[in-house]
mmCIF file of C-alpha atoms and ligand atoms in Angstrom:
data_model
loop_
_atom_site.group_PDB
_atom_site.id
_atom_site.type_symbol
_atom_site.label_atom_id
_atom_site.label_comp_id
_atom_site.label_asym_id
_atom_site.label_seq_id
_atom_site.Cartn_x
_atom_site.Cartn_y
_atom_site.Cartn_z
ATOM 1 C CA MET A 30 121.097 80.002 112.563
ATOM 2 C CA ALA A 31 123.573 82.843 112.929
ATOM 3 C CA VAL A 32 123.248 85.964 110.818
ATOM 4 C CA HIS A 33 126.409 86.453 108.770
ATOM 5 C CA LEU A 34 127.627 89.872 107.736
ATOM 6 C CA THR A 35 130.149 88.433 105.258
ATOM 7 C CA LEU A 36 127.805 86.945 102.632
ATOM 8 C CA ASP A 37 126.830 90.165 100.879
ATOM 9 C CA ASN A 38 128.160 91.159 97.469
ATOM 10 C CA GLY A 39 127.926 93.994 94.942
ATOM 11 C CA ASP A 40 125.055 92.370 93.008
ATOM 12 C CA LEU A 41 122.896 91.930 96.136
ATOM 13 C CA ALA A 42 123.651 95.511 97.161
ATOM 14 C CA ASP A 43 122.766 96.865 93.676
ATOM 15 C CA THR A 44 119.560 94.828 93.667
ATOM 16 C CA TYR A 45 118.598 96.146 97.091
ATOM 17 C CA GLU A 46 119.140 99.742 95.971
ATOM 18 C CA ALA A 47 116.974 99.100 92.889
ATOM 19 C CA ILE A 48 114.029 97.233 94.438
ATOM 20 C CA SER A 49 113.750 98.356 98.066
ATOM 21 C CA ASP A 50 110.654 100.517 97.547
ATOM 22 C CA THR A 51 108.724 98.708 100.301
ATOM 23 C CA GLN A 52 111.393 99.463 102.898
ATOM 24 C CA PHE A 53 111.842 103.008 101.602
ATOM 25 C CA THR A 54 108.111 103.738 101.937
ATOM 26 C CA LYS A 55 108.085 102.424 105.517
ATOM 27 C CA GLY A 56 111.212 104.433 106.268
ATOM 28 C CA CYS A 57 109.593 107.654 105.033
ATOM 29 C CA SER A 58 106.626 107.006 107.387
ATOM 30 C CA LEU A 59 109.033 106.393 110.275
ATOM 31 C CA VAL A 60 110.981 109.556 109.528
ATOM 32 C CA ALA A 61 107.707 111.538 109.454
ATOM 33 C CA LYS A 62 106.892 110.216 112.952
ATOM 34 C CA LEU A 63 110.302 111.425 114.169
ATOM 35 C CA ALA A 64 109.470 114.992 113.037
ATOM 36 C CA ILE A 65 113.067 115.695 112.037
ATOM 37 C CA LYS A 66 113.690 119.459 111.956
ATOM 38 C CA PRO A 67 116.195 121.355 109.769
ATOM 39 C CA GLY A 68 119.508 121.586 111.605
ATOM 40 C CA ALA A 69 119.128 118.283 113.485
ATOM 41 C CA ALA A 70 121.959 115.783 114.007
ATOM 42 C CA VAL A 71 120.719 112.365 112.842
ATOM 43 C CA LEU A 72 122.182 108.851 112.993
ATOM 44 C CA ASP A 73 120.880 106.258 110.487
ATOM 45 C CA ILE A 74 121.851 102.823 111.833
ATOM 46 C CA GLY A 75 121.884 100.084 109.191
ATOM 47 C CA CYS A 76 121.691 102.733 106.465
ATOM 48 C CA GLY A 77 122.194 100.136 103.719
ATOM 49 C CA THR A 78 122.653 101.840 100.340
ATOM 50 C CA GLY A 79 121.676 105.227 101.802
ATOM 51 C CA ARG A 80 118.323 105.661 100.055
ATOM 52 C CA LEU A 81 116.416 106.693 103.185
ATOM 53 C CA GLY A 82 119.378 108.749 104.376
ATOM 54 C CA ARG A 83 119.200 110.826 101.176
ATOM 55 C CA HIS A 84 115.525 111.487 101.871
ATOM 56 C CA VAL A 85 116.370 112.612 105.428
ATOM 57 C CA LEU A 86 119.141 114.863 104.095
ATOM 58 C CA SER A 87 116.558 116.646 101.942
ATOM 59 C CA LEU A 88 114.758 117.565 105.205
ATOM 60 C CA LEU A 89 117.809 118.605 107.236
ATOM 61 C CA GLY A 90 119.046 121.660 105.375
ATOM 62 C CA PRO A 91 122.731 122.701 105.357
ATOM 63 C CA ALA A 92 122.859 123.190 109.154
ATOM 64 C CA GLY A 93 121.817 119.584 109.771
ATOM 65 C CA ARG A 94 124.069 116.541 109.822
ATOM 66 C CA LEU A 95 123.451 112.904 108.918
ATOM 67 C CA VAL A 96 125.708 109.961 109.696
ATOM 68 C CA GLY A 97 124.777 106.618 108.142
ATOM 69 C CA ILE A 98 126.470 103.438 109.355
ATOM 70 C CA ASP A 99 126.220 99.875 108.081
ATOM 71 C CA PRO A 100 128.403 96.779 108.512
ATOM 72 C CA LEU A 101 128.193 95.801 104.803
ATOM 73 C CA PRO A 102 130.978 97.473 102.741
ATOM 74 C CA ASP A 103 129.226 97.023 99.371
ATOM 75 C CA ARG A 104 126.145 98.877 100.645
ATOM 76 C CA VAL A 105 128.158 101.653 102.283
ATOM 77 C CA ASN A 106 130.053 102.116 98.986
ATOM 78 C CA ILE A 107 126.774 102.692 97.110
ATOM 79 C CA ALA A 108 125.634 105.125 99.821
ATOM 80 C CA LYS A 109 128.911 107.052 99.442
ATOM 81 C CA GLU A 110 128.766 107.056 95.633
ATOM 82 C CA LYS A 111 125.171 108.310 95.530
ATOM 83 C CA ASN A 112 125.590 110.954 98.224
ATOM 84 C CA GLU A 113 125.590 114.552 96.995
ATOM 85 C CA TYR A 114 125.346 116.258 100.391
ATOM 86 C CA ALA A 115 128.370 117.832 102.106
ATOM 87 C CA ASN A 116 126.750 117.373 105.522
ATOM 88 C CA ALA A 117 126.465 113.578 105.229
ATOM 89 C CA VAL A 118 128.896 110.837 106.154
ATOM 90 C CA PHE A 119 128.334 107.184 105.276
ATOM 91 C CA GLN A 120 130.731 104.779 106.933
ATOM 92 C CA ALA A 121 131.177 101.192 108.113
ATOM 93 C CA GLY A 122 129.684 100.614 111.542
ATOM 94 C CA ASN A 123 127.658 98.373 113.771
ATOM 95 C CA ALA A 124 124.709 99.144 116.045
ATOM 96 C CA GLU A 125 126.340 97.304 118.935
ATOM 97 C CA ASP A 126 129.433 99.535 118.884
ATOM 98 C CA LEU A 127 128.762 103.248 118.545
ATOM 99 C CA SER A 128 132.159 104.138 120.063
ATOM 100 C CA PRO A 129 133.021 106.433 117.097
ATOM 101 C CA PHE A 130 130.310 108.784 118.417
ATOM 102 C CA ALA A 131 130.398 110.958 121.529
ATOM 103 C CA ASP A 132 127.787 110.824 124.296
ATOM 104 C CA SER A 133 124.700 112.990 123.636
ATOM 105 C CA SER A 134 125.714 113.828 120.055
ATOM 106 C CA PHE A 135 122.489 113.099 118.090
ATOM 107 C CA ASP A 136 118.943 114.501 118.191
ATOM 108 C CA LYS A 137 117.448 111.529 116.324
ATOM 109 C CA VAL A 138 118.477 107.947 115.674
ATOM 110 C CA TYR A 139 116.533 105.587 113.432
ATOM 111 C CA LEU A 140 116.747 101.958 112.358
ATOM 112 C CA ASN A 141 114.521 101.111 109.410
ATOM 113 C CA SER A 142 114.125 97.362 108.754
ATOM 114 C CA VAL A 143 117.319 96.723 110.720
ATOM 115 C CA PHE A 144 116.546 95.910 114.354
ATOM 116 C CA HIS A 145 115.640 92.223 113.776
ATOM 117 C CA TRP A 146 119.118 91.631 112.340
ATOM 118 C CA ILE A 147 120.976 92.934 115.387
ATOM 119 C CA LEU A 148 122.230 90.091 117.556
ATOM 120 C CA ASN A 149 122.732 91.993 120.830
ATOM 121 C CA LYS A 150 119.677 94.245 120.816
ATOM 122 C CA ASP A 151 120.009 95.261 124.450
ATOM 123 C CA LEU A 152 123.586 96.477 123.908
ATOM 124 C CA ALA A 153 122.546 98.333 120.739
ATOM 125 C CA LEU A 154 119.754 100.187 122.585
ATOM 126 C CA ARG A 155 122.099 101.151 125.414
ATOM 127 C CA GLU A 156 124.568 102.525 122.857
ATOM 128 C CA ILE A 157 121.748 104.420 121.128
ATOM 129 C CA SER A 158 120.693 105.886 124.471
ATOM 130 C CA ARG A 159 124.287 106.962 125.135
ATOM 131 C CA VAL A 160 124.716 108.814 121.819
ATOM 132 C CA LEU A 161 121.268 110.469 121.935
ATOM 133 C CA LYS A 162 120.902 113.883 123.549
ATOM 134 C CA PRO A 163 118.534 113.964 126.533
ATOM 135 C CA GLY A 164 115.068 114.382 125.005
ATOM 136 C CA GLY A 165 116.307 112.863 121.729
ATOM 137 C CA THR A 166 114.279 110.155 120.027
ATOM 138 C CA VAL A 167 114.847 106.790 118.409
ATOM 139 C CA GLY A 168 112.571 105.394 115.705
ATOM 140 C CA ILE A 169 112.404 101.712 114.800
ATOM 141 C CA THR A 170 110.554 99.676 112.188
ATOM 142 C CA THR A 171 110.772 95.919 112.409
ATOM 143 C CA GLY A 172 108.627 92.863 111.714
ATOM 144 C CA ALA A 173 106.089 91.792 114.354
ATOM 145 C CA ARG A 174 107.191 88.204 115.003
ATOM 146 C CA GLU A 175 103.953 87.222 116.758
ATOM 147 C CA LEU A 176 102.099 87.956 113.504
ATOM 148 C CA ASN A 177 104.451 86.133 111.107
ATOM 149 C CA THR A 178 102.107 83.180 111.011
ATOM 150 C CA VAL A 179 98.939 85.263 110.540
ATOM 151 C CA THR A 180 99.737 86.467 107.054
ATOM 152 C CA GLY A 181 102.618 86.751 104.716
ATOM 153 C CA LEU A 182 105.609 85.164 103.144
ATOM 154 C CA GLN A 183 106.549 83.226 106.272
ATOM 155 C CA ILE A 184 103.409 81.084 105.899
ATOM 156 C CA ILE A 185 104.142 80.336 102.241
ATOM 157 C CA THR A 186 107.791 79.527 102.992
ATOM 158 C CA ASP A 187 106.954 77.313 105.966
ATOM 159 C CA THR A 188 104.283 75.449 103.967
ATOM 160 C CA VAL A 189 107.024 74.382 101.574
ATOM 161 C CA LEU A 190 109.598 73.584 104.277
ATOM 162 C CA ARG A 191 107.127 71.333 106.117
ATOM 163 C CA ARG A 192 107.030 69.052 103.052
ATOM 164 C CA GLU A 193 109.547 66.462 101.899
ATOM 165 C CA PRO A 194 112.493 66.593 101.403
ATOM 166 C CA TYR A 195 112.833 69.436 103.945
ATOM 167 C CA ARG A 196 110.494 68.224 106.702
ATOM 168 C CA GLN A 197 113.007 66.170 108.704
ATOM 169 C CA ILE A 198 116.012 68.349 107.936
ATOM 170 C CA VAL A 199 114.973 71.996 108.296
ATOM 171 C CA ASN A 200 114.145 73.518 111.651
ATOM 172 C CA ILE A 201 111.716 76.313 110.782
ATOM 173 C CA ALA A 202 112.386 78.025 114.126
ATOM 174 C CA GLU A 203 115.990 78.595 113.003
ATOM 175 C CA CYS A 204 114.897 80.971 110.231
ATOM 176 C CA ALA A 205 116.710 84.261 110.949
ATOM 177 C CA HIS A 206 113.459 86.250 111.094
ATOM 178 C CA ILE A 207 112.036 83.933 113.755
ATOM 179 C CA GLN A 208 115.233 83.398 115.707
ATOM 180 C CA HIS A 209 116.352 87.024 115.809
ATOM 181 C CA GLY A 210 113.047 88.807 115.161
ATOM 182 C CA LEU A 211 111.041 90.144 118.050
ATOM 183 C CA THR A 212 107.485 90.551 119.200
ATOM 184 C CA THR A 213 105.868 93.908 119.848
ATOM 185 C CA THR A 214 105.917 93.417 123.603
ATOM 186 C CA GLY A 215 109.495 92.150 123.371
ATOM 187 C CA LEU A 216 110.497 95.399 121.677
ATOM 188 C CA LEU A 217 108.700 97.500 124.301
ATOM 189 C CA GLN A 218 110.415 95.573 127.097
ATOM 190 C CA LEU A 219 113.833 96.113 125.528
ATOM 191 C CA LEU A 220 113.205 99.846 125.077
ATOM 192 C CA ALA A 221 112.052 100.209 128.679
ATOM 193 C CA ALA A 222 115.040 98.209 129.984
ATOM 194 C CA ALA A 223 117.387 100.569 128.119
ATOM 195 C CA GLY A 224 115.748 103.552 129.838
ATOM 196 C CA PHE A 225 113.547 104.822 127.004
ATOM 197 C CA ARG A 226 110.043 106.214 127.350
ATOM 198 C CA VAL A 227 107.936 104.694 124.567
ATOM 199 C CA ASP A 228 105.924 107.493 122.917
ATOM 200 C CA GLU A 229 104.255 105.558 120.142
ATOM 201 C CA VAL A 230 103.930 101.973 119.040
ATOM 202 C CA GLN A 231 101.857 100.999 116.067
ATOM 203 C CA ILE A 232 101.472 97.874 113.969
ATOM 204 C CA GLN A 233 100.729 98.434 110.294
ATOM 205 C CA ASN A 234 99.713 95.768 107.813
ATOM 206 C CA SER A 235 101.047 96.566 104.366
ATOM 207 C CA VAL A 236 100.110 94.477 101.349
ATOM 208 C CA GLN A 237 103.003 93.759 99.052
ATOM 209 C CA VAL A 238 102.218 92.979 95.413
ATOM 210 C CA TYR A 239 104.647 91.296 93.023
ATOM 211 C CA GLN A 240 104.206 90.301 89.399
ATOM 212 C CA THR A 241 106.459 87.228 89.447
ATOM 213 C CA PRO A 242 107.646 84.754 92.132
ATOM 214 C CA ARG A 243 111.238 85.541 91.156
ATOM 215 C CA GLU A 244 110.717 89.185 92.185
ATOM 216 C CA VAL A 245 109.804 87.948 95.668
ATOM 217 C CA THR A 246 112.837 85.726 96.141
ATOM 218 C CA LEU A 247 115.155 88.293 94.539
ATOM 219 C CA PHE A 248 114.000 90.896 97.042
ATOM 220 C CA GLN A 249 114.413 88.433 99.926
ATOM 221 C CA GLU A 250 117.954 87.568 98.830
ATOM 222 C CA ALA A 251 118.934 91.237 98.575
ATOM 223 C CA SER A 252 117.186 92.244 101.777
ATOM 224 C CA CYS A 253 118.764 89.370 103.757
ATOM 225 C CA PHE A 254 122.266 90.213 102.378
ATOM 226 C CA GLY A 255 123.085 86.552 101.651
ATOM 227 C CA ASN A 256 121.253 85.060 104.661
ATOM 228 C CA TYR A 257 118.048 84.097 102.799
ATOM 229 C CA LEU A 258 117.077 80.484 103.608
ATOM 230 C CA ASN A 259 120.292 80.010 105.595
ATOM 231 C CA HIS A 260 118.423 77.543 107.841
ATOM 232 C CA VAL A 261 118.124 75.238 104.798
ATOM 233 C CA PRO A 262 121.228 73.115 104.051
ATOM 234 C CA VAL A 263 123.206 74.551 101.116
ATOM 235 C CA SER A 264 122.621 71.369 99.109
ATOM 236 C CA LEU A 265 118.829 71.925 99.240
ATOM 237 C CA ARG A 266 118.699 75.725 99.043
ATOM 238 C CA ALA A 267 118.276 76.119 95.258
ATOM 239 C CA GLN A 268 115.531 73.496 95.249
ATOM 240 C CA ALA A 269 113.814 75.142 98.228
ATOM 241 C CA LYS A 270 113.877 78.498 96.444
ATOM 242 C CA ALA A 271 112.342 76.912 93.310
ATOM 243 C CA ASP A 272 109.661 75.192 95.423
ATOM 244 C CA ILE A 273 108.848 78.468 97.226
ATOM 245 C CA GLU A 274 108.560 80.214 93.857
ATOM 246 C CA ALA A 275 106.137 77.480 92.690
ATOM 247 C CA GLU A 276 104.100 77.906 95.893
ATOM 248 C CA LEU A 277 104.025 81.681 95.338
ATOM 249 C CA GLU A 278 102.738 81.085 91.811
ATOM 250 C CA ARG A 279 99.904 78.977 93.273
ATOM 251 C CA ASN A 280 98.973 82.015 95.413
ATOM 252 C CA ARG A 281 98.612 84.323 92.390
ATOM 253 C CA THR A 282 95.419 86.377 92.252
ATOM 254 C CA GLY A 283 94.085 88.724 89.559
ATOM 255 C CA GLN A 284 96.233 91.500 91.083
ATOM 256 C CA GLY A 285 99.435 89.449 91.038
ATOM 257 C CA ILE A 286 101.202 87.672 93.898
ATOM 258 C CA GLN A 287 100.327 89.465 97.088
ATOM 259 C CA PHE A 288 100.696 88.982 100.797
ATOM 260 C CA GLY A 289 100.528 91.132 103.891
ATOM 261 C CA HIS A 290 103.310 92.027 106.285
ATOM 262 C CA TYR A 291 102.881 93.380 109.792
ATOM 263 C CA THR A 292 105.443 96.032 110.694
ATOM 264 C CA ILE A 293 105.964 97.552 114.128
ATOM 265 C CA PHE A 294 106.614 101.311 114.151
ATOM 266 C CA ALA A 295 108.039 102.440 117.496
ATOM 267 C CA VAL A 296 109.191 105.881 118.628
ATOM 268 C CA ALA A 297 110.841 106.307 122.036
ATOM 269 C CA THR A 298 112.510 109.173 123.898
ATOM 270 C CA LYS A 299 115.622 109.305 126.054
ATOM 271 C CA GLU A 300 114.318 110.907 129.244
ATOM 272 C CA GLU A 301 115.723 114.397 130.002
HETATM 273 C C1 LIG B 30 116.835 95.354 104.999
HETATM 274 S S1 LIG B 30 118.276 96.307 105.111
HETATM 275 C C2 LIG B 30 117.631 97.927 105.502
HETATM 276 C C3 LIG B 30 118.512 99.021 104.961
HETATM 277 C C4 LIG B 30 117.996 100.455 105.166
HETATM 278 N N1 LIG B 30 117.842 100.784 106.562
HETATM 279 C C5 LIG B 30 116.703 100.724 104.431
HETATM 280 O O1 LIG B 30 115.796 101.302 105.024
HETATM 281 O O2 LIG B 30 116.596 100.375 103.252
HETATM 282 C C6 LIG B 30 118.967 95.784 106.651
HETATM 283 C C7 LIG B 30 120.300 96.444 106.966
HETATM 284 O O3 LIG B 30 120.639 96.164 108.334
HETATM 285 C C8 LIG B 30 122.029 96.134 108.401
HETATM 286 N N2 LIG B 30 122.488 95.488 109.645
HETATM 287 C C9 LIG B 30 122.486 94.185 109.961
HETATM 288 N N3 LIG B 30 123.035 93.991 111.171
HETATM 289 C C10 LIG B 30 123.387 95.211 111.641
HETATM 290 C C11 LIG B 30 124.021 95.677 112.826
HETATM 291 N N4 LIG B 30 124.384 94.831 113.800
HETATM 292 N N5 LIG B 30 124.239 96.996 112.958
HETATM 293 C C12 LIG B 30 123.871 97.862 111.989
HETATM 294 N N6 LIG B 30 123.274 97.481 110.841
HETATM 295 C C13 LIG B 30 123.036 96.174 110.660
HETATM 296 C C14 LIG B 30 122.409 95.347 107.162
HETATM 297 O O4 LIG B 30 123.757 95.508 106.858
HETATM 298 C C15 LIG B 30 121.444 95.920 106.128
HETATM 299 O O5 LIG B 30 122.002 96.961 105.373
#
């Protein structure tokens, strides 16, 4: 099922800004791995509402420069509104077309919870390599597709979609995270093919805890910018969401509703 960049709206963008703590925490860990120094030129691809970008700006000092790009206008608008730094630019843009930026113009590029959404990943990495200075680094966090069925929300969702009335109609493999997500080795192969030296690759399991099933689906809707459950026919989507929420409720423990998620953290360098 194709990923659409036209299904977002102001409410989803506001919700994402308000409840994206999980992504923000991962992003801060990624940024720490990149060891961004004051004065660096940094490109944040898929900057969303700019929350992580604002954290990076606090590290860059006035001599540094941050450009955040995202294809969703509602998210870029929030990033612009919330920005208080003169050395930051948030603008519309797509990972597969970095033509607004000159060759060798950034020290660091990062994509936090973005890479699985990019349709032409090979092209995006070649563009990233072009705009990075020799010796510059790219940092990526993304889901580890090979572990989707070991723990997490995917298992709960698929349990529901394997039942009636979805069983014959929904192709689970068409879920955006499966279709466009990538395995750890797949990511390493893509980085190598684009000419990067992989410095670090790590898989972290984070446990996410929610108090209500609705919090889970609300976050998914906001995080998928309108693409949540887009492999389920529109006529069944509301029912599927209600059934997933009921299944989440069945998974409640004393701590709330919790499940793990495996995230790949990768850092790679453009060879000098
Ligand atoms: C889950 S959000 C992550 C936002 C932000 N990086 C963060 O850490 O909170 C995924 C973002 O990827 C962006 N995205 C999707 N496809 C993209 C593409 N081809 N190029 C750049 N960004 C893209 C979406 O617009 C969305 O804002």
